[in-house]
Amino acid sequence: MRGLPCSPLPILLLLLQPWETQLQFQGPRCRTGPLDLVFVIDSSRSVRPFEFETMRQFLVGLLRRLDVGPNATRVGVIQYSSQVQSVFRLGAFSRREDMERAIRALVPLAQGTMTGLAIQYAMNVAFSVAEGARPLEARVPRVAVIVTDGRPQDRVAEVAAQARARGIEIYAVGVQRADVGSLRAMASPPLDEHVFLVESFDLIQEFGLQFQGRLCGKNLCAEGGHGCQHQCVSSPGTFYCTCNPGYQLAADHKGCLARDLCNGIDHGCEFQCVSDGLTYRCLCPDGRQLQADGKSCNRCREGHVDLVLLVDGSKSVRPQNFELVKRFVNQIVDFLDVSPEGTRVGMVQFSSRVRTEFPLGRYGTTAEVKQAVLAVEYMERGTMTGLALRHMVEHSFSEAQGARPRVLNVPRVGLVFTDGRSQDDISVWAARAKEEGIVMYAVGVGKAVEEELRQIASEPAELHVSYSPDFSTMTHLLENLKGSICPEEGISAGTELRSPCECESLVEFQGRTLGALESLTQNHIL
């Protein structure tokens, strides 16, 4: 009979050494750094009494070589058959003697082989903080060693993949009748380092002799060549890199990048947050000033805009999300100087049809607009975005609906809010809107189609398209929209309305008049 080693795993070596052979390899205990180690032991009826006794001896022998303790290696043991039983949890014992006593008192369950159930228990229970595992942020390696002698009676691939995705490193040890395919489905990659198959207990000593020296292993950090930019942390048989405060690990898991504090904290910046070393600062768009609180920007109180909101009320939005959309709209309204002489706001809802909820000229205060928005009833049905754009161009910006005459050069802004693909063509009326001088913004949520959003929006699309994957998180779009809709923040389609009696207006009028007279004089001479 032959032993087929598939892994140089240090911990498994001693696991695969009979009790008798461990005595001759005793030496200083391994100090490999903190580790959360859980053994998942097959005690089904197919495991014969003498085999189970050998497995018990493996565990006791292994404990005598580990640096066991609350701040070192924590050990937990579970056994399984048709059910799962916790022998002792990770946080149960800090003394080796107590662990050995619990292992020696272990009684086999002697039923089926539900390995998948055992992995699920290890993932959800054994490696939980409540059971004694250290929190994930402590970066203590979590290792599960599964020892089995047969084919699982349930599925293991999917639950093992979930466990690995949660950061649990799985080693699969098969003895005699174990199914190789199942071992490979359970183990972490690379498989040749995480799978052991032993055809006979008589040959376990060969594995112990071959890999015994790896249990204590070398300090890979001390040897150099690890490539860590900042710090290297030694771990059993491996290492990992960490970064200094204010930095985060790069995608290669070795380099360090300055941490974007703006994404990691509730910075409170109204417009833009910029990371600056170990701190951050708030910025405002050009033309607006940072207020004394260091976070907010002065409000857009001097601008004049005719703003029409096109809101998707199709079935895919759903009632609860439509309420979130209305709240989002009112947050935009809060920023504007709503008045007959300032910003006028109109709202159109669309689904399979189009409905004007209120035109531009109806409400003259922020409170009135917000109340009208909250009163809007959800339409449901289809998504005719093209029809809505046509309605906006032909009706919403007409003087009859409250839009100011073009001669006043008041910017006209359309903001389309949608969560999915349009059921009709949008190209013609999206282009017509921009030809009519309407500055278009497109806000997409969820399954909104980027190509359609870009087609609706004015150029450059990067400044006129916003997207949020979820309705509950779309409030982060407010910063961009606030700075964009405010006339002095990039909408140059018109000039602000001023009293003709103001000094600045008189000077400007005089300059324009003199320029026009000079031009007429030159033309006359020619």
Coordinates of C-alpha atoms in Angstrom, one line a residue:
M1 CA 0.0 0.0 0.0
R2 CA 1.2 3.5 -0.8
G3 CA 0.7 7.0 0.8
L4 CA -0.1 9.8 -1.7
P5 CA 1.0 13.1 -0.3
C6 CA -0.7 16.1 -1.9
S7 CA 0.4 18.8 0.5
P8 CA 3.4 20.1 2.5
L9 CA 1.0 21.5 5.2
P10 CA 2.9 21.6 8.5
I11 CA -0.1 21.2 10.8
L12 CA -1.4 18.1 9.0
L13 CA 1.9 16.3 9.3
L14 CA 1.6 15.8 13.0
L15 CA -2.0 15.0 12.5
L16 CA -1.0 12.1 10.3
Q17 CA 1.6 10.8 12.8
P18 CA 0.6 7.8 15.0
W19 CA 0.9 8.4 18.7
E20 CA 3.9 6.1 19.0
T21 CA 6.0 8.0 16.4
Q22 CA 5.2 11.4 17.9
L23 CA 7.3 10.6 21.0
Q24 CA 10.5 10.5 19.0
F25 CA 9.8 13.9 17.4
Q26 CA 9.1 15.9 20.5
G27 CA 11.1 19.1 20.8
P28 CA 10.5 22.8 21.4
R29 CA 6.9 23.9 20.8
C30 CA 6.3 25.8 17.5
R31 CA 5.7 29.5 17.9
T32 CA 4.2 30.4 14.6
G33 CA 2.0 33.3 15.7
P34 CA -1.7 33.4 16.5
L35 CA -3.9 30.9 14.7
D36 CA -7.6 29.8 15.1
L37 CA -7.6 26.1 14.3
V38 CA -10.7 23.9 14.2
F39 CA -10.6 20.1 13.6
V40 CA -13.6 18.6 11.9
I41 CA -13.5 14.9 12.7
D42 CA -15.5 12.2 10.9
S43 CA -16.9 9.8 13.5
S44 CA -19.4 8.0 11.3
R45 CA -20.1 4.3 11.6
S46 CA -17.5 3.5 8.8
V47 CA -14.7 4.6 11.1
R48 CA -13.6 1.5 13.0
P49 CA -12.9 1.8 16.7
F50 CA -9.1 1.4 16.4
E51 CA -9.1 4.0 13.6
F52 CA -11.0 6.4 15.7
E53 CA -8.5 5.8 18.6
T54 CA -5.6 6.6 16.2
M55 CA -7.4 9.8 15.2
R56 CA -7.8 10.7 18.9
Q57 CA -4.1 10.2 19.4
F58 CA -3.3 12.4 16.4
L59 CA -5.1 15.3 18.1
V60 CA -3.5 14.8 21.5
G61 CA 0.0 14.6 19.9
L62 CA -0.6 17.7 17.8
L63 CA -1.7 19.7 20.8
R64 CA 1.6 18.9 22.5
R65 CA 3.5 20.6 19.7
L66 CA 1.4 23.7 19.4
D67 CA 1.9 27.0 21.3
V68 CA -1.6 26.9 22.7
G69 CA -3.0 29.9 24.5
P70 CA -5.5 32.8 24.3
N71 CA -3.0 35.0 22.4
A72 CA -1.4 32.2 20.5
T73 CA -3.1 29.2 18.9
R74 CA -6.7 28.6 19.8
V75 CA -8.0 25.1 19.1
G76 CA -11.5 23.9 18.6
V77 CA -12.8 20.3 17.8
I78 CA -16.1 19.2 16.3
Q79 CA -17.1 15.7 15.3
Y80 CA -19.8 14.7 12.9
S81 CA -21.8 11.8 11.4
S82 CA -25.4 12.4 10.6
Q83 CA -25.3 15.3 13.0
V84 CA -22.6 17.7 14.3
Q85 CA -21.3 17.9 17.9
S86 CA -19.0 20.5 19.3
V87 CA -16.3 18.7 21.4
F88 CA -14.9 22.0 22.6
R89 CA -15.0 25.5 21.1
L90 CA -12.1 27.8 20.2
G91 CA -12.5 29.8 23.4
A92 CA -13.3 27.0 25.8
F93 CA -9.8 26.1 27.0
S94 CA -6.5 27.9 27.3
R95 CA -4.7 24.9 28.9
R96 CA -3.5 22.0 26.9
E97 CA -4.4 19.5 29.7
D98 CA -8.1 20.5 29.5
M99 CA -8.1 20.0 25.7
E100 CA -6.5 16.5 26.0
R101 CA -9.0 15.5 28.7
A102 CA -11.9 16.5 26.4
I103 CA -10.4 14.6 23.4
R104 CA -9.8 11.4 25.4
A105 CA -13.4 11.5 26.6
L106 CA -14.7 11.8 23.1
V107 CA -17.3 9.1 22.1
P108 CA -17.9 8.4 18.4
L109 CA -21.4 9.3 17.0
A110 CA -21.3 6.2 14.7
Q111 CA -24.0 7.3 12.2
G112 CA -23.9 8.7 8.6
T113 CA -21.4 11.0 6.9
M114 CA -22.8 14.5 6.6
T115 CA -19.6 16.3 5.8
G116 CA -21.3 19.3 4.2
L117 CA -23.3 19.8 7.3
A118 CA -20.2 19.8 9.4
I119 CA -18.5 22.4 7.2
Q120 CA -21.5 24.6 7.4
Y121 CA -21.4 24.3 11.2
A122 CA -17.7 25.2 11.3
M123 CA -18.3 28.2 9.1
N124 CA -21.4 29.6 10.9
V125 CA -20.7 28.5 14.5
A126 CA -17.2 27.2 15.2
F127 CA -15.4 30.2 13.6
S128 CA -17.8 32.8 15.1
V129 CA -16.5 35.4 17.6
A130 CA -19.1 34.1 20.1
E131 CA -17.4 30.7 20.0
G132 CA -14.0 32.2 20.6
A133 CA -12.7 33.0 17.2
R134 CA -10.9 36.3 16.9
P135 CA -12.5 39.1 14.8
L136 CA -11.7 39.2 11.1
E137 CA -10.1 42.6 11.5
A138 CA -7.5 41.0 13.8
R139 CA -6.3 39.1 10.7
V140 CA -5.7 35.9 12.6
P141 CA -5.6 33.0 10.1
R142 CA -8.6 30.7 10.3
V143 CA -7.8 27.1 9.5
A144 CA -10.1 24.1 9.3
V145 CA -8.7 20.5 9.1
I146 CA -11.3 18.0 7.9
V147 CA -10.4 14.3 8.5
T148 CA -12.7 11.8 6.9
D149 CA -12.6 8.2 5.8
G150 CA -15.5 8.0 3.3
R151 CA -17.7 9.6 0.7
P152 CA -20.0 12.4 2.0
Q153 CA -23.7 11.7 2.0
D154 CA -24.5 15.4 1.3
R155 CA -23.1 18.1 -1.0
V156 CA -19.8 19.6 0.0
A157 CA -18.6 21.8 -2.9
E158 CA -20.9 24.7 -2.5
V159 CA -20.7 25.1 1.3
A160 CA -16.9 24.6 1.2
A161 CA -16.7 27.4 -1.4
Q162 CA -18.7 29.6 0.9
A163 CA -16.4 28.8 3.8
R164 CA -13.3 29.6 1.7
A165 CA -14.9 32.9 0.6
R166 CA -15.2 33.9 4.3
G167 CA -11.5 33.5 4.7
I168 CA -11.4 29.9 6.2
E169 CA -8.5 27.9 4.8
I170 CA -9.5 24.3 4.5
Y171 CA -7.3 21.2 4.5
A172 CA -8.8 17.9 3.6
V173 CA -7.3 14.7 4.9
G174 CA -8.7 11.4 3.5
V175 CA -7.9 8.1 5.1
Q176 CA -8.3 4.7 3.3
R177 CA -11.8 4.8 1.8
A178 CA -12.0 8.6 1.4
D179 CA -13.3 9.9 -1.9
V180 CA -10.6 11.9 -3.7
G181 CA -13.1 14.0 -5.6
S182 CA -14.8 15.1 -2.4
L183 CA -11.5 16.0 -0.8
R184 CA -10.5 18.2 -3.7
A185 CA -14.0 19.9 -3.7
M186 CA -13.5 20.8 0.0
A187 CA -9.9 21.9 0.1
S188 CA -8.5 25.4 -0.5
P189 CA -6.3 26.0 -3.6
P190 CA -3.7 25.1 -4.5
L191 CA -5.0 21.6 -4.1
D192 CA -1.6 20.0 -4.0
E193 CA -0.9 21.9 -0.8
H194 CA -4.3 21.3 0.9
V195 CA -5.2 17.7 0.1
F196 CA -3.9 14.6 1.8
L197 CA -4.8 11.0 0.9
V198 CA -3.5 8.2 3.0
E199 CA -4.1 4.6 1.9
S200 CA -3.0 3.1 5.2
F201 CA -2.4 4.2 8.7
D202 CA 0.8 2.2 8.6
L203 CA 2.3 4.7 6.2
I204 CA 1.4 7.8 8.2
Q205 CA 4.9 7.9 9.7
E206 CA 6.3 8.5 6.3
F207 CA 4.3 11.7 6.0
G208 CA 5.4 12.7 9.4
L209 CA 9.0 12.2 8.6
Q210 CA 8.7 14.1 5.3
F211 CA 7.0 17.2 6.6
Q212 CA 7.7 17.2 10.4
G213 CA 10.2 20.0 10.0
R214 CA 7.7 22.3 8.4
L215 CA 5.4 22.5 11.4
C216 CA 7.8 25.0 13.0
G217 CA 8.7 26.3 9.6
K218 CA 11.0 29.2 8.8
N219 CA 10.2 32.8 9.4
L220 CA 9.6 33.9 5.8
C221 CA 9.5 37.5 6.8
A222 CA 13.0 37.3 8.4
E223 CA 14.4 35.6 5.3
G224 CA 13.5 38.6 3.1
G225 CA 12.1 38.4 -0.4
H226 CA 8.5 38.7 0.8
G227 CA 8.0 41.9 -1.2
C228 CA 5.9 43.7 1.5
Q229 CA 6.2 47.5 1.1
H230 CA 5.6 48.3 4.7
Q231 CA 5.3 45.4 7.1
C232 CA 5.5 41.6 6.9
V233 CA 3.7 39.4 9.4
S234 CA 4.7 35.7 9.8
S235 CA 1.9 33.1 9.8
P236 CA 2.1 29.3 10.0
G237 CA 3.8 28.2 6.8
T238 CA 3.3 31.5 5.1
F239 CA 3.2 35.3 5.6
Y240 CA 1.0 38.3 4.9
C241 CA 1.6 42.0 4.4
T242 CA 0.2 44.9 6.3
C243 CA 0.4 48.7 5.9
N244 CA 1.3 51.6 8.2
P245 CA -1.6 53.7 9.6
G246 CA -3.2 55.9 6.9
Y247 CA -2.5 53.3 4.1
Q248 CA -4.3 50.3 2.8
L249 CA -3.1 47.1 1.1
A250 CA -3.0 47.3 -2.7
A251 CA -4.5 44.7 -5.1
D252 CA -1.3 42.7 -5.2
H253 CA -1.5 42.3 -1.4
K254 CA 2.0 43.6 -1.0
G255 CA 2.1 47.3 -1.9
C256 CA 0.5 50.0 0.1
L257 CA -1.7 52.9 -1.0
A258 CA -2.7 56.0 0.8
R259 CA -6.1 55.2 2.3
D260 CA -9.0 57.1 1.0
L261 CA -10.5 58.3 4.2
C262 CA -13.4 59.8 2.4
N263 CA -14.7 56.3 1.6
G264 CA -14.1 54.9 5.0
I265 CA -15.8 57.5 7.3
D266 CA -18.9 59.7 7.4
H267 CA -17.0 62.8 6.4
G268 CA -20.0 65.1 6.1
C269 CA -18.6 67.1 3.2
E270 CA -21.5 68.6 1.2
F271 CA -19.8 68.5 -2.2
Q272 CA -16.4 66.8 -2.3
C273 CA -14.1 65.0 0.2
V274 CA -10.4 64.8 -0.5
S275 CA -8.0 62.5 1.4
D276 CA -4.9 64.2 2.6
G277 CA -2.5 61.8 4.3
L278 CA -3.9 60.8 7.7
T279 CA -6.8 63.3 7.5
Y280 CA -9.2 64.7 4.9
R281 CA -10.6 68.0 3.8
C282 CA -13.8 69.2 2.1
L283 CA -13.9 71.1 -1.1
C284 CA -16.6 73.2 -2.9
P285 CA -17.1 73.7 -6.6
D286 CA -15.7 76.8 -8.3
G287 CA -17.7 79.8 -7.5
R288 CA -18.9 78.5 -4.1
Q289 CA -17.2 79.0 -0.8
L290 CA -16.6 76.6 2.1
Q291 CA -18.6 77.6 5.2
A292 CA -17.2 78.0 8.7
D293 CA -18.1 74.4 9.6
G294 CA -15.5 73.3 7.1
K295 CA -18.0 70.9 5.4
S296 CA -20.9 72.8 3.8
C297 CA -20.8 75.1 0.8
N298 CA -22.8 78.3 0.3
R299 CA -26.2 77.6 -1.2
C300 CA -27.2 78.4 -4.8
R301 CA -29.3 81.5 -3.9
E302 CA -28.4 83.8 -6.9
G303 CA -29.2 81.4 -9.7
H304 CA -32.2 81.3 -12.0
V305 CA -33.2 77.9 -13.5
D306 CA -36.2 76.3 -15.1
L307 CA -35.9 72.8 -13.8
V308 CA -38.1 69.9 -15.0
L309 CA -37.8 66.5 -13.2
L310 CA -38.8 63.4 -15.3
V311 CA -39.3 60.6 -12.8
D312 CA -39.7 56.9 -13.7
G313 CA -42.8 55.5 -12.2
S314 CA -42.7 52.1 -13.9
K315 CA -43.6 48.8 -12.2
S316 CA -39.9 47.9 -11.7
V317 CA -39.3 50.8 -9.3
R318 CA -41.8 49.4 -6.7
P319 CA -43.8 51.5 -4.2
Q320 CA -41.2 51.6 -1.4
N321 CA -38.5 52.7 -3.8
F322 CA -40.7 55.4 -5.3
E323 CA -41.0 56.9 -1.9
L324 CA -37.2 57.0 -1.7
V325 CA -37.1 58.7 -5.1
K326 CA -39.5 61.4 -3.9
R327 CA -37.3 62.0 -0.8
F328 CA -34.3 62.3 -3.1
V329 CA -36.1 64.9 -5.3
N330 CA -37.0 66.9 -2.2
Q331 CA -33.3 67.0 -1.2
I332 CA -32.5 68.5 -4.5
V333 CA -35.3 71.1 -4.1
D334 CA -33.9 72.0 -0.6
F335 CA -30.8 73.2 -2.3
L336 CA -32.5 75.5 -4.8
D337 CA -33.8 79.1 -4.4
V338 CA -37.4 78.3 -5.4
S339 CA -39.3 81.4 -6.3
P340 CA -41.1 82.9 -9.3
E341 CA -38.0 85.1 -10.0
G342 CA -35.4 82.4 -9.0
T343 CA -35.7 78.7 -9.7
R344 CA -38.9 77.2 -11.0
V345 CA -39.5 73.5 -10.6
G346 CA -41.8 71.2 -12.6
M347 CA -42.3 67.5 -12.3
V348 CA -43.4 64.8 -14.8
Q349 CA -43.9 61.1 -14.0
F350 CA -43.8 58.5 -16.8
S351 CA -44.5 54.8 -17.1
S352 CA -46.6 53.5 -20.1
R353 CA -47.9 57.0 -20.3
V354 CA -46.8 60.5 -19.2
R355 CA -48.4 62.7 -16.6
T356 CA -47.5 66.2 -15.6
E357 CA -47.6 66.2 -11.8
F358 CA -47.1 70.0 -11.6
P359 CA -45.9 72.5 -14.2
L360 CA -43.0 75.0 -13.8
G361 CA -45.3 78.0 -13.0
R362 CA -47.5 76.4 -10.3
Y363 CA -45.5 76.7 -7.1
G364 CA -43.4 79.6 -5.9
T365 CA -41.8 78.3 -2.7
T366 CA -39.7 75.4 -1.6
A367 CA -42.3 74.2 0.9
E368 CA -45.0 74.1 -1.8
V369 CA -42.9 72.2 -4.2
K370 CA -41.8 69.6 -1.6
Q371 CA -45.4 69.1 -0.5
A372 CA -46.5 68.6 -4.1
V373 CA -43.7 66.0 -4.6
L374 CA -44.8 64.0 -1.5
A375 CA -48.4 64.0 -2.8
V376 CA -47.4 62.4 -6.1
E377 CA -49.0 58.9 -6.5
Y378 CA -47.1 56.0 -8.0
M379 CA -48.2 55.1 -11.6
E380 CA -46.6 51.6 -12.1
R381 CA -46.8 49.8 -15.6
G382 CA -44.2 50.2 -18.4
T383 CA -41.1 52.4 -19.1
M384 CA -41.7 54.8 -22.0
T385 CA -38.7 57.1 -21.5
G386 CA -38.8 58.4 -25.1
L387 CA -42.4 59.5 -24.8
A388 CA -41.5 61.3 -21.6
L389 CA -38.7 63.2 -23.3
R390 CA -41.0 64.2 -26.1
H391 CA -43.6 65.5 -23.6
M392 CA -40.8 67.5 -21.8
V393 CA -39.6 69.1 -25.1
E394 CA -43.1 69.9 -26.5
H395 CA -44.9 70.9 -23.3
S396 CA -43.0 71.1 -20.1
F397 CA -40.7 74.0 -21.2
S398 CA -43.5 76.0 -22.9
E399 CA -44.4 79.4 -21.6
A400 CA -47.9 78.1 -21.1
Q401 CA -46.5 75.6 -18.5
G402 CA -44.6 78.3 -16.7
A403 CA -41.2 78.4 -18.5
R404 CA -39.7 81.8 -18.9
P405 CA -39.3 83.3 -22.4
R406 CA -36.1 82.4 -24.2
V407 CA -35.2 86.0 -24.5
L408 CA -34.5 86.1 -20.8
N409 CA -31.8 83.4 -21.3
V410 CA -32.9 81.5 -18.2
P411 CA -31.2 78.1 -18.3
R412 CA -33.5 75.2 -19.0
V413 CA -32.5 72.0 -17.2
G414 CA -34.1 68.5 -17.5
L415 CA -33.3 65.8 -15.0
V416 CA -34.3 62.2 -16.0
F417 CA -34.5 59.7 -13.2
T418 CA -34.9 56.0 -14.3
D419 CA -34.2 52.5 -13.1
G420 CA -34.3 50.4 -16.3
R421 CA -34.3 50.1 -20.1
S422 CA -36.7 52.2 -22.0
Q423 CA -39.4 50.3 -23.9
D424 CA -39.4 52.9 -26.7
D425 CA -36.8 54.7 -28.7
I426 CA -35.2 57.7 -26.9
S427 CA -32.6 58.8 -29.5
V428 CA -34.8 61.3 -31.4
W429 CA -36.2 63.2 -28.5
A430 CA -33.0 63.0 -26.4
A431 CA -31.2 64.7 -29.3
R432 CA -34.1 67.2 -29.8
A433 CA -33.9 68.2 -26.1
K434 CA -30.3 69.2 -26.5
E435 CA -30.9 71.0 -29.8
E436 CA -33.6 73.0 -28.0
G437 CA -30.9 74.2 -25.5
I438 CA -32.1 72.1 -22.6
V439 CA -29.2 70.9 -20.4
M440 CA -29.9 67.3 -19.7
Y441 CA -28.9 65.2 -16.7
A442 CA -29.5 61.5 -16.4
V443 CA -29.7 59.6 -13.1
G444 CA -29.8 55.8 -13.2
V445 CA -30.4 53.3 -10.4
G446 CA -30.2 49.5 -10.3
K447 CA -30.8 48.1 -13.8
A448 CA -30.6 51.4 -15.6
V449 CA -28.7 51.1 -19.0
E450 CA -25.5 53.2 -19.2
E451 CA -25.8 53.6 -22.9
E452 CA -29.3 55.1 -22.6
L453 CA -28.2 57.4 -19.7
R454 CA -25.3 58.7 -21.9
Q455 CA -27.7 59.2 -24.8
I456 CA -30.1 61.3 -22.7
A457 CA -27.4 63.4 -21.0
S458 CA -25.6 66.4 -22.3
E459 CA -21.9 66.4 -23.0
P460 CA -19.6 65.6 -21.4
A461 CA -21.4 62.6 -20.1
E462 CA -19.1 62.3 -17.1
L463 CA -20.5 65.5 -15.7
H464 CA -24.1 64.8 -16.6
V465 CA -24.6 61.1 -15.8
S466 CA -24.9 59.7 -12.3
Y467 CA -25.5 56.1 -11.2
S468 CA -26.3 54.3 -8.0
P469 CA -26.6 50.5 -7.7
D470 CA -29.3 50.8 -5.1
F471 CA -32.2 53.1 -4.2
S472 CA -31.2 53.3 -0.6
T473 CA -27.7 54.6 -1.4
M474 CA -28.5 57.1 -4.1
T475 CA -28.2 60.1 -1.8
H476 CA -24.5 60.2 -2.5
L477 CA -25.4 61.5 -6.0
L478 CA -26.7 64.7 -4.4
E479 CA -23.2 66.2 -4.2
N480 CA -22.7 66.1 -8.0
L481 CA -26.2 67.2 -8.9
K482 CA -26.1 70.1 -6.5
G483 CA -23.0 71.5 -8.0
S484 CA -24.2 70.9 -11.5
I485 CA -27.7 72.3 -11.4
C486 CA -26.7 75.6 -9.7
P487 CA -26.2 77.9 -12.7
E488 CA -22.8 79.3 -11.7
E489 CA -21.6 75.7 -11.5
G490 CA -21.3 74.9 -15.2
I491 CA -24.6 75.7 -16.8
S492 CA -23.6 78.5 -19.1
A493 CA -26.7 78.5 -21.3
G494 CA -27.9 81.8 -20.0
T495 CA -27.1 84.8 -17.9
E496 CA -28.5 85.6 -14.5
L497 CA -31.4 88.1 -14.3
R498 CA -30.4 91.4 -12.7
S499 CA -32.2 94.6 -12.0
P500 CA -31.5 97.1 -14.8
C501 CA -31.0 99.8 -12.2
E502 CA -28.0 98.1 -10.5
C503 CA -24.7 99.8 -11.0
E504 CA -23.1 96.8 -12.5
S505 CA -25.9 96.5 -15.0
L506 CA -25.6 100.1 -16.1
V507 CA -21.9 99.7 -16.6
E508 CA -22.4 96.5 -18.6
F509 CA -25.1 98.2 -20.7
Q510 CA -22.9 101.2 -21.4
G511 CA -20.1 99.0 -22.5
R512 CA -22.3 96.9 -24.8
T513 CA -23.8 100.1 -26.3
L514 CA -20.5 101.7 -27.0
G515 CA -19.3 98.5 -28.6
A516 CA -22.3 98.3 -30.8
L517 CA -22.0 102.0 -31.9
E518 CA -18.3 101.5 -32.8
S519 CA -19.2 98.5 -34.9
L520 CA -21.9 100.4 -36.7
T521 CA -19.6 103.3 -37.3
Q522 CA -16.9 101.0 -38.9
N523 CA -19.5 99.4 -41.1
H524 CA -20.7 102.8 -42.2
I525 CA -17.2 103.9 -43.1
L526 CA -16.6 100.7 -45.1

